[in-house]
Coordinates of C-alpha atoms in Angstrom, one line a residue:
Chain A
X1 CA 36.5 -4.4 -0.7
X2 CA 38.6 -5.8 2.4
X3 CA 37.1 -6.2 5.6
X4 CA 38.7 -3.8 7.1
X5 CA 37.4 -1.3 4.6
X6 CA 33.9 -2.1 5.1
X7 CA 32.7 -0.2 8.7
X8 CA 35.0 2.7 7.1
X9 CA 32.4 2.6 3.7
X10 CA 29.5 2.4 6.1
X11 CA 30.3 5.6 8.2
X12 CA 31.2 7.7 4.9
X13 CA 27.5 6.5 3.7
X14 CA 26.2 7.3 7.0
X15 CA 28.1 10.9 6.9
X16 CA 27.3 11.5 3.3
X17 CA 23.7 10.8 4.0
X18 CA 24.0 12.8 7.1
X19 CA 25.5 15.7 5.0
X20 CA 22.7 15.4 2.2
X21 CA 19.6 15.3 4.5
X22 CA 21.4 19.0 6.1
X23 CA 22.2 20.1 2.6
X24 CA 18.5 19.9 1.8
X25 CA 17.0 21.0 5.1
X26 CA 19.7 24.1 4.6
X27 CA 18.2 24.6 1.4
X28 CA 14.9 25.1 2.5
X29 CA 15.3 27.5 5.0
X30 CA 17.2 29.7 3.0
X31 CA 14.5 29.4 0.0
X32 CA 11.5 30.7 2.7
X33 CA 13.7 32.9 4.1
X34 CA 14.8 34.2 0.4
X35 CA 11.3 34.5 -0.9
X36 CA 11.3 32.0 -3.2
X37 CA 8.7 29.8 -0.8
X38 CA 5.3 31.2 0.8
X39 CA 5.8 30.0 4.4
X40 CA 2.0 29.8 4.5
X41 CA 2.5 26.8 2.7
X42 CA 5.9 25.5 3.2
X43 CA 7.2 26.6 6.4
X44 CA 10.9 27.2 7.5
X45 CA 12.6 23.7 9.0
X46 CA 13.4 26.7 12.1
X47 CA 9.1 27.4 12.3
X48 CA 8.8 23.5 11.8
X49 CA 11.2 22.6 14.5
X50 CA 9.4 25.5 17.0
X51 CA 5.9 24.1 16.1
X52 CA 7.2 20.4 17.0
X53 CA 8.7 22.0 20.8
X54 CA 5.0 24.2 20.8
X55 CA 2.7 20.9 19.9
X56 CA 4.7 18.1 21.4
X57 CA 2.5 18.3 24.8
X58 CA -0.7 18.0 22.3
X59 CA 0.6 15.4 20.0
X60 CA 2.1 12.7 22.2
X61 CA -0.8 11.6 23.7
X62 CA -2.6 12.2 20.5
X63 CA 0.3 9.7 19.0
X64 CA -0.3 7.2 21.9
X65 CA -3.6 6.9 21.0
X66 CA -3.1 6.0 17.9
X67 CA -0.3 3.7 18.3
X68 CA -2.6 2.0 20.7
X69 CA -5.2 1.4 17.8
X70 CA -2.2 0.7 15.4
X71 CA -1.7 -2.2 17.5
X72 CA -5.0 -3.6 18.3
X73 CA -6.0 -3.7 14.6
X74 CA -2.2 -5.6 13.9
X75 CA -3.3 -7.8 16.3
X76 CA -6.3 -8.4 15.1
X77 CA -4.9 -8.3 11.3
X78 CA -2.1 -11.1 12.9
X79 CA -4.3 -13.2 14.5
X80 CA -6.8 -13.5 11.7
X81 CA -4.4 -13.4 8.9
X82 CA -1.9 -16.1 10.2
X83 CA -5.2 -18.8 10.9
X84 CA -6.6 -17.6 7.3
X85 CA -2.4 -18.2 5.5
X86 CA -1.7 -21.5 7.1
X87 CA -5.3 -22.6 6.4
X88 CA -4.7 -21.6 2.4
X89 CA -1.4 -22.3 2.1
X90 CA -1.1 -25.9 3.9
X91 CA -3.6 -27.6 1.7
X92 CA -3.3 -27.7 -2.2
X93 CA -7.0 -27.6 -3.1
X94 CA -8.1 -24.8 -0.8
X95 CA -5.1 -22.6 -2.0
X96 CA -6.0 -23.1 -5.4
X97 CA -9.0 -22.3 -4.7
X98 CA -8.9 -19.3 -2.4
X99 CA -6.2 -17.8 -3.9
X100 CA -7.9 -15.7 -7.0
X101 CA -10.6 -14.3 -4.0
X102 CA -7.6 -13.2 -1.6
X103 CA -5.3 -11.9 -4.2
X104 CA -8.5 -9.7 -6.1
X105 CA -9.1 -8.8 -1.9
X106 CA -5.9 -7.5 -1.6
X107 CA -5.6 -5.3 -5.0
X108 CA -8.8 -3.6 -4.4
X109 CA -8.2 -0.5 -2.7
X110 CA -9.4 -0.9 0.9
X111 CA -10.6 3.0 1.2
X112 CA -13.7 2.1 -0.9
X113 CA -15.2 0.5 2.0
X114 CA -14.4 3.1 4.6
X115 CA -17.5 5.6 4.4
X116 CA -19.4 2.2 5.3
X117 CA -17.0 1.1 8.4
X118 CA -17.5 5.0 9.8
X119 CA -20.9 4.9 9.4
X120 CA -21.5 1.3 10.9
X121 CA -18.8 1.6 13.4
X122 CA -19.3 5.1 14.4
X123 CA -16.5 7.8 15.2
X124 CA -14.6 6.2 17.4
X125 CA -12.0 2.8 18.4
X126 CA -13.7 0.1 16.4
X127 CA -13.6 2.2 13.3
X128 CA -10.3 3.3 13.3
X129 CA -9.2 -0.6 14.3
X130 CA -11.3 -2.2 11.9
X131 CA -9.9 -0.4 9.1
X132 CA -6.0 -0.6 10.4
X133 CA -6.5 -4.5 10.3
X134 CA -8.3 -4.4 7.0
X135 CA -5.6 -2.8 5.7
X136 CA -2.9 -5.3 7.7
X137 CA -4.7 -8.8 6.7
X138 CA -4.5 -9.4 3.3
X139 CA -0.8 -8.8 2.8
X140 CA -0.2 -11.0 5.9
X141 CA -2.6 -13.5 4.5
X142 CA -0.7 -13.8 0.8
X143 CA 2.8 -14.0 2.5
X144 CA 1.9 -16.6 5.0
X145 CA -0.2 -18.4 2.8
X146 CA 3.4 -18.9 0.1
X147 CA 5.1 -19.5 3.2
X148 CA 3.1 -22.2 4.3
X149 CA 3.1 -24.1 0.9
X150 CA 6.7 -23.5 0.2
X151 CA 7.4 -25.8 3.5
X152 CA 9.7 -28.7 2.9
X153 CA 7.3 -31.5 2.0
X154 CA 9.3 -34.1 3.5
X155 CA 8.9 -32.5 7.0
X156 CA 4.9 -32.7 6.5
X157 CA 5.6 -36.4 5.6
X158 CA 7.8 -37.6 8.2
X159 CA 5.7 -36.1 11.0
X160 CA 2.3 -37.9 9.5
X161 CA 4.2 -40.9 9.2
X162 CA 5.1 -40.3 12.9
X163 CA 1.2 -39.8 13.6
X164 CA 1.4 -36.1 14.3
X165 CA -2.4 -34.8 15.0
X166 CA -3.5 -31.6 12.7
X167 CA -2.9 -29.2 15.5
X168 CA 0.3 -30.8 16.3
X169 CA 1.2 -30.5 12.6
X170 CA 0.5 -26.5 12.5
X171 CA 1.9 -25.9 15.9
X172 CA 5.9 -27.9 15.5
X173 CA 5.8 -27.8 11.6
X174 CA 4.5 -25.3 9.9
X175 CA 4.6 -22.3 12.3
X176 CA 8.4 -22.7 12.6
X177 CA 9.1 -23.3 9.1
X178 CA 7.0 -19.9 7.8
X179 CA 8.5 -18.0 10.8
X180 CA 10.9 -16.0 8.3
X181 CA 8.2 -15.0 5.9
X182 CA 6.1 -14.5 8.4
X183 CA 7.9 -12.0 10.5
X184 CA 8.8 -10.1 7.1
X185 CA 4.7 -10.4 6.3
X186 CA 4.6 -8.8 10.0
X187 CA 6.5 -6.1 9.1
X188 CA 4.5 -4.9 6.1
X189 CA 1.2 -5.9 8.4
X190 CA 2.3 -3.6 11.1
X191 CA 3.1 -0.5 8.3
X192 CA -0.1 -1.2 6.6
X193 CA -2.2 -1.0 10.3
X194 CA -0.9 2.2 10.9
X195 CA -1.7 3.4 7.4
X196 CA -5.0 2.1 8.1
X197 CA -5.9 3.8 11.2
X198 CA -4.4 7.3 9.9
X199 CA -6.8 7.0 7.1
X200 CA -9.9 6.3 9.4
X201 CA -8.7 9.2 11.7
X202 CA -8.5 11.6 8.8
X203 CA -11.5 10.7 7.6
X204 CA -13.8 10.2 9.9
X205 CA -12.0 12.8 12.5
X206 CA -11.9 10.3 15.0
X207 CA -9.2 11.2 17.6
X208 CA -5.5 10.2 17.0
X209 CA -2.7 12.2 14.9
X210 CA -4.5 11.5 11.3
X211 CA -7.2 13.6 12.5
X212 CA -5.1 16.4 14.0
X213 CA -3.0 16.4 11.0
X214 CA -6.3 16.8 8.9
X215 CA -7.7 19.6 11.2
X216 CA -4.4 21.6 10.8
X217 CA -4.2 21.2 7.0
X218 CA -7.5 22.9 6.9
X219 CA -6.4 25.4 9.2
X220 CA -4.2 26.1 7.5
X221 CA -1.4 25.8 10.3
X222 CA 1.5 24.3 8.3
X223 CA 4.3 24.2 10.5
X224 CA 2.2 22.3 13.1
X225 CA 0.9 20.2 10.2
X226 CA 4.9 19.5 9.3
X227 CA 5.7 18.9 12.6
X228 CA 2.8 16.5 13.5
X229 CA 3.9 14.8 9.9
X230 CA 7.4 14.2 11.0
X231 CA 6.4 12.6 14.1
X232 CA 4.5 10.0 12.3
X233 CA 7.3 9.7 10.2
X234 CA 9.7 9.1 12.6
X235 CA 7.4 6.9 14.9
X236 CA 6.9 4.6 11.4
X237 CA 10.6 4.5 10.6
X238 CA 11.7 3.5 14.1
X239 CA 8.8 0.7 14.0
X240 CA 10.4 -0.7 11.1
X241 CA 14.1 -0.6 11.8
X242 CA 12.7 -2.0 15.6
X243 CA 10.9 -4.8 13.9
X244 CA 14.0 -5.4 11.3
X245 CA 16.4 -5.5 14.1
X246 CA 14.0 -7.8 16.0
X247 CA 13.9 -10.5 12.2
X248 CA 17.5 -10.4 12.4
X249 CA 17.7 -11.8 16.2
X250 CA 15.3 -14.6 15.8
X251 CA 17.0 -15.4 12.3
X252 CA 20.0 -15.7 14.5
X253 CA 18.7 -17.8 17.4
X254 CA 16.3 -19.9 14.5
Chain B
X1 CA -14.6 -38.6 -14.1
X2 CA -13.8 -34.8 -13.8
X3 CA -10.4 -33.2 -14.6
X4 CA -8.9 -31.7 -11.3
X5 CA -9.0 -28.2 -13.2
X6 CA -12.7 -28.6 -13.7
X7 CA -13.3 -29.1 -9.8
X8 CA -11.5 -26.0 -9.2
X9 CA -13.3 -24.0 -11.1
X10 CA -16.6 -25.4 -9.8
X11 CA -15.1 -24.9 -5.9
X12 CA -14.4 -21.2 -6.8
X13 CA -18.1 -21.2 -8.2
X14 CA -19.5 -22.2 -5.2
X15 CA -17.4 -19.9 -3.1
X16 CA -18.7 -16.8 -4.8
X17 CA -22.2 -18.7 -4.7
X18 CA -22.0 -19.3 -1.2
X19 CA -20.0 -15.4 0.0
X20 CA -23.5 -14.2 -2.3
X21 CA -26.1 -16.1 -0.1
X22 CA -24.2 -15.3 3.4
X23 CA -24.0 -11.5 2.3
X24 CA -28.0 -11.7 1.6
X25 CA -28.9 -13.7 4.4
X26 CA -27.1 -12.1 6.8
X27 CA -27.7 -8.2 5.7
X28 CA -31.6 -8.8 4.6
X29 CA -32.9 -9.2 8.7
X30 CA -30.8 -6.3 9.4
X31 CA -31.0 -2.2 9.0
X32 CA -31.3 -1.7 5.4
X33 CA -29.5 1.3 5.4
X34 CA -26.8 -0.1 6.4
X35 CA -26.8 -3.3 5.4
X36 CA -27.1 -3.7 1.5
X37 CA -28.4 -6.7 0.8
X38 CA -26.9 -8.0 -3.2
X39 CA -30.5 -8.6 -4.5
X40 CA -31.1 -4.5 -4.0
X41 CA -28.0 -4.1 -5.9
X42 CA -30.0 -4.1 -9.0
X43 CA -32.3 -1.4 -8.6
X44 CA -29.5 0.7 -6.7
X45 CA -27.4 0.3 -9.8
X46 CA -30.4 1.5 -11.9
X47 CA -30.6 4.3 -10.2
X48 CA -27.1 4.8 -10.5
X49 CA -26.9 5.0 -14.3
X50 CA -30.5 6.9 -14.3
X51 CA -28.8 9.6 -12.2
X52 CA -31.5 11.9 -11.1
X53 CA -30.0 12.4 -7.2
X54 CA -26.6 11.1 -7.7
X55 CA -24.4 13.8 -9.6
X56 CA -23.5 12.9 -13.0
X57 CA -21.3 10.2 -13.5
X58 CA -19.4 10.2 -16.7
X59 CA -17.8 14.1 -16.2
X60 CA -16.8 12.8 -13.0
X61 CA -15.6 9.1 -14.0
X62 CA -13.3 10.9 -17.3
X63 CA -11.9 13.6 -14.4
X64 CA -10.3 10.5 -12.1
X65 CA -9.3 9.0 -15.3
X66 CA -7.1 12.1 -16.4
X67 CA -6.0 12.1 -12.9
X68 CA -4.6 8.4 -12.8
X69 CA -3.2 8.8 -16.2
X70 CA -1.2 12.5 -15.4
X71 CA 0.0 11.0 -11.6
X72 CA 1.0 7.7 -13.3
X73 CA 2.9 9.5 -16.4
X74 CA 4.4 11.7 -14.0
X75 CA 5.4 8.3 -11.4
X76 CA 6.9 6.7 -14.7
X77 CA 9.0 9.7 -15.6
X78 CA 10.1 10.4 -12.2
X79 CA 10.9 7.1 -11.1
X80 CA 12.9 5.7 -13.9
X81 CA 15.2 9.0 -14.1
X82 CA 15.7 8.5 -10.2
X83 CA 16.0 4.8 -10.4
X84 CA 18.5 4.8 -13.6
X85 CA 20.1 8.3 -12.1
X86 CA 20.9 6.4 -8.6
X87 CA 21.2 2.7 -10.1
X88 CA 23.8 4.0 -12.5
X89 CA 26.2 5.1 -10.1
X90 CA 26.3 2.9 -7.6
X91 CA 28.6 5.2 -5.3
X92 CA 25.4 7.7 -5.4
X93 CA 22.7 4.8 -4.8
X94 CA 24.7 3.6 -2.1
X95 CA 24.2 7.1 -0.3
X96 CA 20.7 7.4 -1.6
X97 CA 19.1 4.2 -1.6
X98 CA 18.5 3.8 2.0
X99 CA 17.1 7.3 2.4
X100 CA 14.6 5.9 -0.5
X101 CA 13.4 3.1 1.2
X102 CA 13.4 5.0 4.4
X103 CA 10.5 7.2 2.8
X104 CA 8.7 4.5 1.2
X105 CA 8.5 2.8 4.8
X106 CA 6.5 6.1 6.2
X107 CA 2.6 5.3 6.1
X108 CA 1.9 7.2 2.9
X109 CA -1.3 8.6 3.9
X110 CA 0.8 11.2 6.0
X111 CA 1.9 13.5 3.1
X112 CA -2.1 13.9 2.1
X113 CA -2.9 16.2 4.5
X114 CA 0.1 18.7 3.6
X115 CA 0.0 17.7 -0.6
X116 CA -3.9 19.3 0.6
X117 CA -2.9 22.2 2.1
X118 CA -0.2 23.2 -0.4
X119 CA -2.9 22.0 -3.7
X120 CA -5.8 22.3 -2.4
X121 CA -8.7 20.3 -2.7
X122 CA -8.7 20.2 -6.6
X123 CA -7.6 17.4 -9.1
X124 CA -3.9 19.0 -8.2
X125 CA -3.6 17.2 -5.1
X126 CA -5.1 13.8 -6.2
X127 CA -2.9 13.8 -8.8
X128 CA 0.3 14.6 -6.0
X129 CA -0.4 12.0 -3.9
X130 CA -0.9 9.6 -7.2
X131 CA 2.3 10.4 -8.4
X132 CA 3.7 9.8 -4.5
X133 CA 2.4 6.4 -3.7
X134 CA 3.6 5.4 -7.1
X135 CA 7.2 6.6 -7.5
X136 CA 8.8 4.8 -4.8
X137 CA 7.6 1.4 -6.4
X138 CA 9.0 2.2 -9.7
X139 CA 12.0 3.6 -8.6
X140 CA 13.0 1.0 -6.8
X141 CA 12.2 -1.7 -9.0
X142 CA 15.0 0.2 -11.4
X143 CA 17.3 0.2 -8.9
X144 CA 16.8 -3.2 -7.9
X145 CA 16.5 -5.0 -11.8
X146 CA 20.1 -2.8 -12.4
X147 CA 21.5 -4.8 -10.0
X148 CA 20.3 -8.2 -11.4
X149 CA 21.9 -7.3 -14.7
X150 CA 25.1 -9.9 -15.1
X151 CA 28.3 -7.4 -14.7
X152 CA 29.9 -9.9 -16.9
X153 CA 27.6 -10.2 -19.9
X154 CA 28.0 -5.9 -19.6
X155 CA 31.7 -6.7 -20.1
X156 CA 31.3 -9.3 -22.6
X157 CA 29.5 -7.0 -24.9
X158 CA 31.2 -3.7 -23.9
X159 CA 34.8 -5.8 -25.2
X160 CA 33.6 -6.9 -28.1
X161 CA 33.0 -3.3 -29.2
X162 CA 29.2 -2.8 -28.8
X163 CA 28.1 1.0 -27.4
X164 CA 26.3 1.9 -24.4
X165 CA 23.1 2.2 -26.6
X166 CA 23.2 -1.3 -27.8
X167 CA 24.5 -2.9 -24.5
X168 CA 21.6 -0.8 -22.9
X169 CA 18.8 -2.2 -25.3
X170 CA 20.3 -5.6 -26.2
X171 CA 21.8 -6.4 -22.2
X172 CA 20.9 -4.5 -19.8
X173 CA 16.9 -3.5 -20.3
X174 CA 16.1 -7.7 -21.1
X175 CA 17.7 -8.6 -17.6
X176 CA 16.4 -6.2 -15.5
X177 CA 12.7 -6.1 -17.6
X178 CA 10.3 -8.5 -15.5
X179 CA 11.4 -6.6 -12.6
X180 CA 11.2 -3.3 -14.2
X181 CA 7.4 -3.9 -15.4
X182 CA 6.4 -5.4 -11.8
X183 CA 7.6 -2.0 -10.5
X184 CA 5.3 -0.3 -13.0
X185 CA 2.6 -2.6 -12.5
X186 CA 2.6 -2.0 -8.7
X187 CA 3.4 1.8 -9.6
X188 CA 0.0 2.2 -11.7
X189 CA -2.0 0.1 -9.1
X190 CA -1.0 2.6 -6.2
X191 CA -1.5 5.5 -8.4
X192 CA -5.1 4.2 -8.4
X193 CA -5.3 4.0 -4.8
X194 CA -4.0 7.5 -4.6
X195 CA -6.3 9.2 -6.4
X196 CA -9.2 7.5 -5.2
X197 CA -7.7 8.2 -1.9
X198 CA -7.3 11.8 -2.2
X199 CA -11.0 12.1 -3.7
X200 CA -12.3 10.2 -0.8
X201 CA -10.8 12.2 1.7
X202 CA -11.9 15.5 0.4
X203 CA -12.7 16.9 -3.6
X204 CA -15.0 18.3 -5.1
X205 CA -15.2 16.1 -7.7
X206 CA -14.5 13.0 -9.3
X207 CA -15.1 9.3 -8.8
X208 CA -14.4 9.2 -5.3
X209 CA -16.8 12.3 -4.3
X210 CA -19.5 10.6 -5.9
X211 CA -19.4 7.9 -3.7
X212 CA -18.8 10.0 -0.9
X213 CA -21.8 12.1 -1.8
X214 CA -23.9 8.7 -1.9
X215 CA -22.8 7.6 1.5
X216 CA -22.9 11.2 2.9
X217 CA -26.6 11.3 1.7
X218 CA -27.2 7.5 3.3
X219 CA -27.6 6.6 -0.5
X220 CA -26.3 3.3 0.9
X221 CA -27.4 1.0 -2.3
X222 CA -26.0 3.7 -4.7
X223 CA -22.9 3.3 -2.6
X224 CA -22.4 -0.5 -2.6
X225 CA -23.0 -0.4 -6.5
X226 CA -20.4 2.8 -7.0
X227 CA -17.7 0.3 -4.9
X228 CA -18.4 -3.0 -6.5
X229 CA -17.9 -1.4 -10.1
X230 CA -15.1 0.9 -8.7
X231 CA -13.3 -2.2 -7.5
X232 CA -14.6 -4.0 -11.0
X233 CA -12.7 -1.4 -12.4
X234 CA -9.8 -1.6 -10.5
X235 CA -9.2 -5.1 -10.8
X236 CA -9.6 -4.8 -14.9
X237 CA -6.6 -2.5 -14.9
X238 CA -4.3 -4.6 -13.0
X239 CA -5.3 -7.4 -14.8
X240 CA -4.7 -5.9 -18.3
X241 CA -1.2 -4.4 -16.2
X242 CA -1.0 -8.5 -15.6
X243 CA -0.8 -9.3 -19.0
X244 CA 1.3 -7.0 -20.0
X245 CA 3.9 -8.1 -17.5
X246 CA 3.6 -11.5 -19.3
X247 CA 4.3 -10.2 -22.4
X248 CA 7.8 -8.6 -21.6
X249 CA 8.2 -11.5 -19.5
X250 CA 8.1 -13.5 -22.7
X251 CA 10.1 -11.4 -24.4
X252 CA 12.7 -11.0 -22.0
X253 CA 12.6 -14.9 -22.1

């Protein structure tokens, strides 16, 4: 393909996708109109998109509040989970042996421990964060950990040699070198949080979107329940194309 | 002297010795109901098998079973007629792909609530969101091992005569095969999740009620017991999913 041709390929992709996503919405709202859906369970995109204009006024602060426990629990998740990679992965011993504990950590599923969070933690933030970084800090944990012990051993040499302490050592060398991975471990991290802290809502009906997303399903309300879904959806997706964008700039200025 | 692999062993010893002790030392001054201290787990988990309050477990451990197995089956079948489907044309993939990993970006846990309302709260919806969380894993991994197939061993063979059939069993499936079988590793371990997800979140039955029973009912040592052999369990099938990844790994040389 020339270069020339290439932003041309990108905006018929962009178009065709355009055109598909329309195609299928289209669809849909001439199957519930046609009979062939019960709009008691799947609604109209028309009934979606008047539920979304009817519950915006409820669901953005609703959304705020659980972006804002989204983030605490990242940070948490972040904070932990890049102390407990660099840890593992700058030192040959403790990474062999840690490694079996955090990988059998990360593939259990994390929900089996939430009835004991909600119950300890109560209805309310420190539930709903605990289990958004729970859910963030393995998989930020396993990709700094191979960051960290995939660094360039002659950098690690050269700056002992040149009598760097051990905090001088994580801080120039290391940090910098698993910045790549790290943002991309980041990225899963932040999608993983949110996840987290949906599941808490739902489950222990603590305020935030999971829980009015829960109530409505068992209300029965489904074009509110589509509508709240699709603004998680398109809060998540912007998250990750924001956090993409923001990999690509540091790659650039790295 | 002792071999470095010996020391490793006897470090990761000692740090399951030592997680055991903190765990008892630090949950025995505190509320028992809360905290579960591991030397009650022995008299919770008879208890457990003795089942006089807890409901009975083996209906309820066969019903998550047949769950996993019908979402993964279904995740399989689905993803690998996408994956090929999309992977196959790259004109259509190139269209399609993004809006793929678009949808495998969304939180996952925001399609139960709806999967609920349209299923209900029967096996029908554990076995939805199953098949959801592990579809996008599969499918991708097909679309991403047909791109690591050489386009120039596919011409080799397709000029000197073989058909699609052969080219697809002799070529193609050995290139693209360890990352076709991480994709269906990763695919069966989030069908897992799923169901035990959607029975944690609201059944009436199944392996995940039970344990939601035992905490709802402060059954707090049943509980611990129900999640340490749940997660046993877990951990079993993705190592046996492990070893079969080896094998094809082997194969596919």
């Amino acid at each position: 393909m020339t270069a020339a041709g290439r932003p041309a390929g990108f905006l018929t992709v962009l178009a065709l996708q355009a055109l598909s996503v329309a195609v299928v919405v289209g669809a849909w709202e001439a199957a519930v109109r046609g009979g062939l859906a019960d709009p008691l369970f799947i609604p109209a995109p028309s009934a979606v998109a008047r539920a979304l204009v009817a519950t915006g006024a409820e669901a953005l602060p609703r959304l705020a509040d659980t972006l804002f426990k989204t983030l605490l629990g990242y940070a948490l998740a972040a904070g932990l989970g890049i102390a407990a990679g660099l840890a593992i992965g700058s030192r040959r011993l403790v990474h062999q042996v840690a490694m079996p504990y955090v990988v059998a950590l990360y593939g259990i599923p994390k929900i089996l421990v939430l009835p004991w969070i909600a119950l300890t933690f109560g209805i309310g933030l420190g539930t709903a964060v605990l289990t958004g970084a729970l859910f963030a800090l393995f998989p930020i944990v396993l990709m700094i950990a191979a960051a960290a012990r995939d660094v360039d051993p002659t950098l690690i040499t050269v700056a002992r040699s040149m009598g760097a302490t051990r905090w001088q050592m994580a801080r120039k060398v290391l940090l910098p070198a698993v910045l790549p991975s790290a943002l991309a471990g980041m990225r899963v991290g932040m999608v993983f949080a949110l996840l987290g802290v949906l599941l808490a809502e739902m489950f222990a009906g603590i305020r935030g979107m999971g829980f009015m997303m829960q109530r409505m399903a068992l209300a029965f309300r489904a074009p509110e329940l589509f509508a709240a879904t699709a603004i998680v959806s398109a809060l998540s997706i912007a998250v990750v194309l924001g956090l993409q964008h923001l990999d690509r700039r540091l790659g650039r200025w790295r | 002297m002792r071999s470095a692999g010996g020391q490793v062993f006897l470090w990761r010893a000692g740090v399951l010795v030592a997680g055991l002790a903190l765990w008892e030392a630090v949950a025995r001054p505190l509320n028992p109901v809360l905290y579960v201290a591991p030397s009650r787990l022995p008299a919770a988990l008879a208890r457990v098998l003795d089942v006089r309050e807890l409901p009975a477990l083996p209906g309820h451990v066969w019903l998550t079973v047949q769950e996993i197995a019908a979402a993964f089956a279904l995740a399989v079948a689905a993803g690998l007629w996408l994956g090929f489907l999309l992977g196959l044309k790259p004109r259509v993939g190139r269209v399609y792909e993004p809006l793929l990993a678009a949808l495998y970006a969304i939180p996952s846990v925001v399609w139960y609530p709806s999967l609920m309302l349209f299923f209900g709260l029967g096996p029908a919806s554990k076995i939805a969101f199953g098949f959801l969380l592990g579809f996008f894993p599969i499918a991708l991994a097909v679309l991403a091992g047909i791109r690591q197939v050489p386009a120039h061993l596919v011409t080799v063979a397709v000029s000197m005569g073989a058909r699609p059939r052969t080219v697809f069993w002799k070529v193609a499936l050995p290139a693209m095969s360890a990352t076709l079988v991480g994709g269906l590793r990763a695919g069966l371990a989030l069908s897992v999740v799923g169901v035990l997800v959607g029975e944690i979140l609201g059944a009436r039955s199944g392996l995940g009620y039970v344990i939601n029973y035992a905490y709802g009912l402060l059954m707090t040592g049943e509980y611990v017991v129900l999640v340490v052999l749940v997660a046993a369990a877990v951990l079993l099938i993705d190592g046996l999913a492990a070893l079969a990844e080896a094998r094809v790994r082997r194969w596919a040389g």
